[in-house]
XYZ file of C-alpha atoms in Angstrom:
329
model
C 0.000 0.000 0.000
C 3.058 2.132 0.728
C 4.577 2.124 -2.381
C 1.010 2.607 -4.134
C 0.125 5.969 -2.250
C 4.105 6.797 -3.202
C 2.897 7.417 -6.949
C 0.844 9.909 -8.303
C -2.059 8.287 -10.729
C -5.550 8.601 -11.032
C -6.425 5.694 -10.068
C -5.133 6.275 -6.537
C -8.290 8.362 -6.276
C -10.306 5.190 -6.186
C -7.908 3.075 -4.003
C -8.192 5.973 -0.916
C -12.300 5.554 -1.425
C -11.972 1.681 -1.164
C -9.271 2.285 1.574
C -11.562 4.549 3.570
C -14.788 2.449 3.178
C -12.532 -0.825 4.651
C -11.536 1.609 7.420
C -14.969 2.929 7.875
C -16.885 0.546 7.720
C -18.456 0.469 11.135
C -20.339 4.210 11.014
C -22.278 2.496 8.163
C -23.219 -0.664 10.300
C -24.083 1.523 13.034
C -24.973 5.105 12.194
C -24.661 8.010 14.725
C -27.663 10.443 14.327
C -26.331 13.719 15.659
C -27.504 16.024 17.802
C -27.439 19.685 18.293
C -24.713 21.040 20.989
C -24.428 24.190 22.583
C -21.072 24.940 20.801
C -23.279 24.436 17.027
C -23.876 27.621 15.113
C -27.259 28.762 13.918
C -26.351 27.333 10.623
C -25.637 23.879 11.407
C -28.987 23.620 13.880
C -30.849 24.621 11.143
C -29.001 21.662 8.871
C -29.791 18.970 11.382
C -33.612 20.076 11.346
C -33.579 19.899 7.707
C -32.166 16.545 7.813
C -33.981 15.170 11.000
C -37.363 13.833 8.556
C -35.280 11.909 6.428
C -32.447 10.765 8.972
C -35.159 9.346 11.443
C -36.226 7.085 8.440
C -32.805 6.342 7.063
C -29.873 6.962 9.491
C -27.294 5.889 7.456
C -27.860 9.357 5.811
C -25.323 10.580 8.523
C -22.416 8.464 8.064
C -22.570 8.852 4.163
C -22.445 12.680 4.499
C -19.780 11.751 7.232
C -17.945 9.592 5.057
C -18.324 12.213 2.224
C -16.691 14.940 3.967
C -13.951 12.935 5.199
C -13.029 11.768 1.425
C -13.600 15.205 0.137
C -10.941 16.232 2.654
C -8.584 13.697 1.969
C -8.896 14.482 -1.876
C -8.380 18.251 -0.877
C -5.888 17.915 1.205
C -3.621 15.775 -1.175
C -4.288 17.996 -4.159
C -3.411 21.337 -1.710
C -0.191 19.865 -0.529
C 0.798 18.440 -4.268
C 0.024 21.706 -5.985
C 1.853 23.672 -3.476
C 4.958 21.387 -3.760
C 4.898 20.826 0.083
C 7.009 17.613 -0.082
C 9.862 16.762 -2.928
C 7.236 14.831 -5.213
C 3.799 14.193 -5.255
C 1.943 11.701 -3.205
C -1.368 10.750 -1.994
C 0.237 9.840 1.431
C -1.488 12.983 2.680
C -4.997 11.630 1.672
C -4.068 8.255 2.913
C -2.875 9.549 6.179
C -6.100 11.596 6.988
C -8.258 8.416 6.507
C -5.696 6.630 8.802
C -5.897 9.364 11.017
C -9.594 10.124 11.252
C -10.341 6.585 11.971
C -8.244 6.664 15.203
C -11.347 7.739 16.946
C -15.296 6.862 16.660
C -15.921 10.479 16.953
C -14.145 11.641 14.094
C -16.609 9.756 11.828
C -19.925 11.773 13.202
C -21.278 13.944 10.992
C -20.942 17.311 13.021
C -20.044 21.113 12.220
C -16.513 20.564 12.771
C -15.874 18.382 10.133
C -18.180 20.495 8.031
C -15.857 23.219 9.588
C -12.765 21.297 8.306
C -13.610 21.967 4.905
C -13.989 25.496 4.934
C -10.243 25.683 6.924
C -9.004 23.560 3.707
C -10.254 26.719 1.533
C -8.699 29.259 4.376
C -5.190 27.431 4.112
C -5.319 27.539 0.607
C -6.360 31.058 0.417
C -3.440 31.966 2.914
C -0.956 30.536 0.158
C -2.184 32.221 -3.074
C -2.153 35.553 -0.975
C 1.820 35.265 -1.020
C 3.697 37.627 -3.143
C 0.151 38.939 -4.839
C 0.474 42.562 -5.243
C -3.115 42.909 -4.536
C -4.368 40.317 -2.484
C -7.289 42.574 -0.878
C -10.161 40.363 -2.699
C -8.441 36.792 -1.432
C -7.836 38.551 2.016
C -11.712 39.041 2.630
C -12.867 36.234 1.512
C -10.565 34.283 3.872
C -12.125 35.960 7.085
C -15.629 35.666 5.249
C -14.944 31.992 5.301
C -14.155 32.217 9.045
C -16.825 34.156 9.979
C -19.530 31.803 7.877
C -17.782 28.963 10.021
C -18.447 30.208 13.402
C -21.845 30.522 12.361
C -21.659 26.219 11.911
C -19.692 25.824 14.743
C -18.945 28.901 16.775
C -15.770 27.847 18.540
C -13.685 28.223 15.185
C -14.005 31.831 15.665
C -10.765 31.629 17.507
C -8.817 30.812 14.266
C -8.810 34.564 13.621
C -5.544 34.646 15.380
C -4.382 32.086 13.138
C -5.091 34.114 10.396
C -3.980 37.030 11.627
C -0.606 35.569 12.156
C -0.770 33.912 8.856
C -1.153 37.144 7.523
C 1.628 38.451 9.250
C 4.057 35.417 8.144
C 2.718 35.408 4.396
C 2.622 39.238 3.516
C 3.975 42.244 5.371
C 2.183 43.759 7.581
C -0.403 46.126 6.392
C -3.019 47.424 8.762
C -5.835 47.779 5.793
C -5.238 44.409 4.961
C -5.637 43.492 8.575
C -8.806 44.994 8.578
C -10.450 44.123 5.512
C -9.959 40.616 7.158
C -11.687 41.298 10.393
C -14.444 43.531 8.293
C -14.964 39.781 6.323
C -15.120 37.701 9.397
C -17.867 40.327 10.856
C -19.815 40.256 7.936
C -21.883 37.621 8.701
C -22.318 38.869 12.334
C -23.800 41.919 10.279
C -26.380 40.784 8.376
C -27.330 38.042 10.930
C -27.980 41.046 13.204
C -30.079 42.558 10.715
C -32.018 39.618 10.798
C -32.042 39.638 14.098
C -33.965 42.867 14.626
C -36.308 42.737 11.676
C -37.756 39.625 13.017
C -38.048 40.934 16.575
C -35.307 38.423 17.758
C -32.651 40.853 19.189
C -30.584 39.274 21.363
C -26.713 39.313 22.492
C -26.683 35.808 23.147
C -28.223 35.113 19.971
C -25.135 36.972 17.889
C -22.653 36.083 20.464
C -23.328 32.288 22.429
C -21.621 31.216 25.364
C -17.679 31.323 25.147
C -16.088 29.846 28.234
C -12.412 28.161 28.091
C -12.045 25.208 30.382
C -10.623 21.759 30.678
C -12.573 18.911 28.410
C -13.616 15.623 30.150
C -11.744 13.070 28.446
C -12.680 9.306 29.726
C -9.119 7.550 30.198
C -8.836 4.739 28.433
C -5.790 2.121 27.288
C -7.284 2.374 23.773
C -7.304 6.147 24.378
C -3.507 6.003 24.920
C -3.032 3.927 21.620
C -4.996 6.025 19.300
C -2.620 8.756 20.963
C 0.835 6.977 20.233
C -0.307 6.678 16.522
C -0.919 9.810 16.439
C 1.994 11.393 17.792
C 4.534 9.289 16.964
C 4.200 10.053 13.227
C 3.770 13.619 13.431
C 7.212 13.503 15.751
C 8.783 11.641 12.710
C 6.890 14.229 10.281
C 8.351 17.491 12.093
C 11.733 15.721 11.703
C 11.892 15.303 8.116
C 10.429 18.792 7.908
C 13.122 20.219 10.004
C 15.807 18.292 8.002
C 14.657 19.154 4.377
C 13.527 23.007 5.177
C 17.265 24.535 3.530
C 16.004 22.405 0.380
C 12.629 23.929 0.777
C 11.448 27.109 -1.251
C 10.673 30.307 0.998
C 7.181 29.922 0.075
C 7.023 25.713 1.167
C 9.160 26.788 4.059
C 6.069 29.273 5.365
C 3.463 27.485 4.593
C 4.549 24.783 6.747
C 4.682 27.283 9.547
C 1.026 28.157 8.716
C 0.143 24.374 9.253
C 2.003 24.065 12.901
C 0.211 27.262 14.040
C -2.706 25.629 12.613
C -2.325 22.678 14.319
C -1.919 24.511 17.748
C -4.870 26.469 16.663
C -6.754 23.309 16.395
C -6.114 22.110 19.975
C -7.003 24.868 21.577
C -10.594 24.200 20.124
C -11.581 21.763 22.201
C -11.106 23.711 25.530
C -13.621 25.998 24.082
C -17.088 25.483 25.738
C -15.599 21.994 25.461
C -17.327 18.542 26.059
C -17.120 15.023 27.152
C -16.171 13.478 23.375
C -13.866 14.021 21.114
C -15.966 15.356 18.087
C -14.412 19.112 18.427
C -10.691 17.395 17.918
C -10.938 16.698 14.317
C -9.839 19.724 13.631
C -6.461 18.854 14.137
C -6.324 16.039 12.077
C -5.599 18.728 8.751
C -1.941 19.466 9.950
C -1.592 15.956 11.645
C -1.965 14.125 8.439
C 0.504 16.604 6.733
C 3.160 15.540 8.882
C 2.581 12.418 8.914
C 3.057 11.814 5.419
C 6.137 13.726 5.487
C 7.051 10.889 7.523
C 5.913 8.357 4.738
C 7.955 9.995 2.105
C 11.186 10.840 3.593
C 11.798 7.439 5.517
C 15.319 6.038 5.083
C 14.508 2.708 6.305
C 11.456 1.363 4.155
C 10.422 -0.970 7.116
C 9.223 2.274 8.897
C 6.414 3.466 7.373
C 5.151 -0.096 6.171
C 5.246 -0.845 10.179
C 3.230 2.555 10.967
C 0.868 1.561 8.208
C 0.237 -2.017 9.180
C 0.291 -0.970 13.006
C -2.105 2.005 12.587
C -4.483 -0.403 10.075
C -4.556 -3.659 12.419
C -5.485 -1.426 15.865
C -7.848 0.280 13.855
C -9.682 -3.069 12.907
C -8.514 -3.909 16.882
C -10.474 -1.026 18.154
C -13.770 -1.497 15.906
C -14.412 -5.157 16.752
C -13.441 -5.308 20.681
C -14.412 -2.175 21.677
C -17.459 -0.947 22.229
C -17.103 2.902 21.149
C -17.581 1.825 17.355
């Protein structure tokens, strides 16, 4: 499998769709019918009552859309990281390392807002790289914090990543203070004309524009399967940031920042789940984006071939493991 993800062909495309249904097969044997949070925007609540009539009759509507976002990703992901020349040829390691990586967990197969959130992030990265070197970026700079600001309305936590952004911004351009606020004036947009909305239909509330925001420490239930979906998690981003380090003076300027952008995005995307934060692990997708970049750093750039065929084969058989003997799937 190693040496198939190594090449870049079409057919590839179908190989990480048959990979991921082996994977995830469980979410379609028993589906997960999601429910509305506190930490949900306005938009996704009003998804899940659209799709309540026809999930109650057919569940399995869930895990499809699930399963569709996650390839969708993948796909994104791999074509992002290819096109941007990220690693020193192209692969579809990162797309097989993000269905490896989302299947660590149960709760990274629910259909919820932040894996619909993960998708509009994919667009923010890539927005953040065609911004560099663009004499006039002010068009791609909006719509970046427009993208933000239409995700907080799925999943109002992500409204945090503005300080990714902001010191994206800072990393990718220099620092102009229109600029900087033509990208807050985007994310607020939608703020704006929900507000509008607000008081024309005699809703006007604070809490309604602005939920509860409270930063505290999530329940996580300790578990030894826990600590191995942890290990093969880490272990291969350690390996990642490694080769990263040790190619960067072969790296273009451009490569070299943009893998910058992905560890601040990757500490963005743990903060998230110590905001208004719960007792799963739903909100801690978000980090599998950057994870699965490293990881197939790690992939590629392995000296001794036995490496990544061992992560692979490990990762794959306590995967299957954690399905069948435990009862979280």
């Amino acid at each position: 499998m190693i040496g198939i993800f190594k090449q870049k062909t079409p057919v590839n495309i179908f190989l990480l769709l048959v990979l991921g249904v082996v994977l995830k097969l469980p979410m379609f044997l028993h589906p997960h019918i999601p429910l509305a949070k506190n930490s949900d925007g306005v938009f996704f609540s009003k998804v899940l009552q659209l799709l309540a009539p026809t999930g109650q009759s057919t569940p399995s509507l869930y895990p499809f859309l699930a399963f569709s976002l996650l390839f969708l990703q993948a796909v994104m992901l791999t074509r992002f990281i290819n096109i941007q020349r990220m690693m020193s040829r192209p692969t579809y390691f990162p797309g097989m390392a993000y269905m490896l990586i989302t299947s660590l967990l149960p709760e990274w197969n629910h259909f919820s807002a932040p894996l619909i959130v993960n998708t509009i992030l994919l667009f923010v990265l890539s927005g953040l790289f065609k911004i560099y070197n663009q004499p006039n970026a002010k068009g791609a700079i909006f719509n970046i914090g427009l993208a933000l600001g239409v995700a907080s309305f799925l999943f109002f936590p992500a409204i945090t990543f503005i300080v990714w952004i902001l010191l994206a911004l800072a990393v990718m351009r220099p620092f102009k203070i229109n600029e900087w606020m033509l990208c807050i004036v985007g994310i607020t947009t939608p703020f704006y004309f929900y507000a509008i909305y607000l008081f024309i239909t005699d809703q006007w509330s604070w809490q309604h524009l602005w939920p509860h925001f409270s930063v505290s420490m999530p329940a996580i239930r300790q578990s030894a399967w826990l600590a191995g979906s942890a290990f093969l998690l880490v272990v291969p981003f350690l390996g990642g940031g490694y080769y990263v380090q040790d190619n960067l003076r072969k790296m273009l300027i451009q490569v070299r920042k943009g893998w910058s952008l992905l560890l601040l995005y990757l500490l963005g995307a743990i903060f998230i789940p110590f905001v208004n934060s719960s007792d799963n692990f739903e909100n801690w997708v978000m980090a599998a984006i950057p994870f699965a970049a490293f990881h197939a750093c790690t992939y590629l750039y392995s000296t001794l071939r036995i490496i990544p065929l061992l992560i692979f084969w490990l990762t794959v058989a306590y995967i299957l493991g954690y399905q069948y003997y435990e009862i979280g799937w």
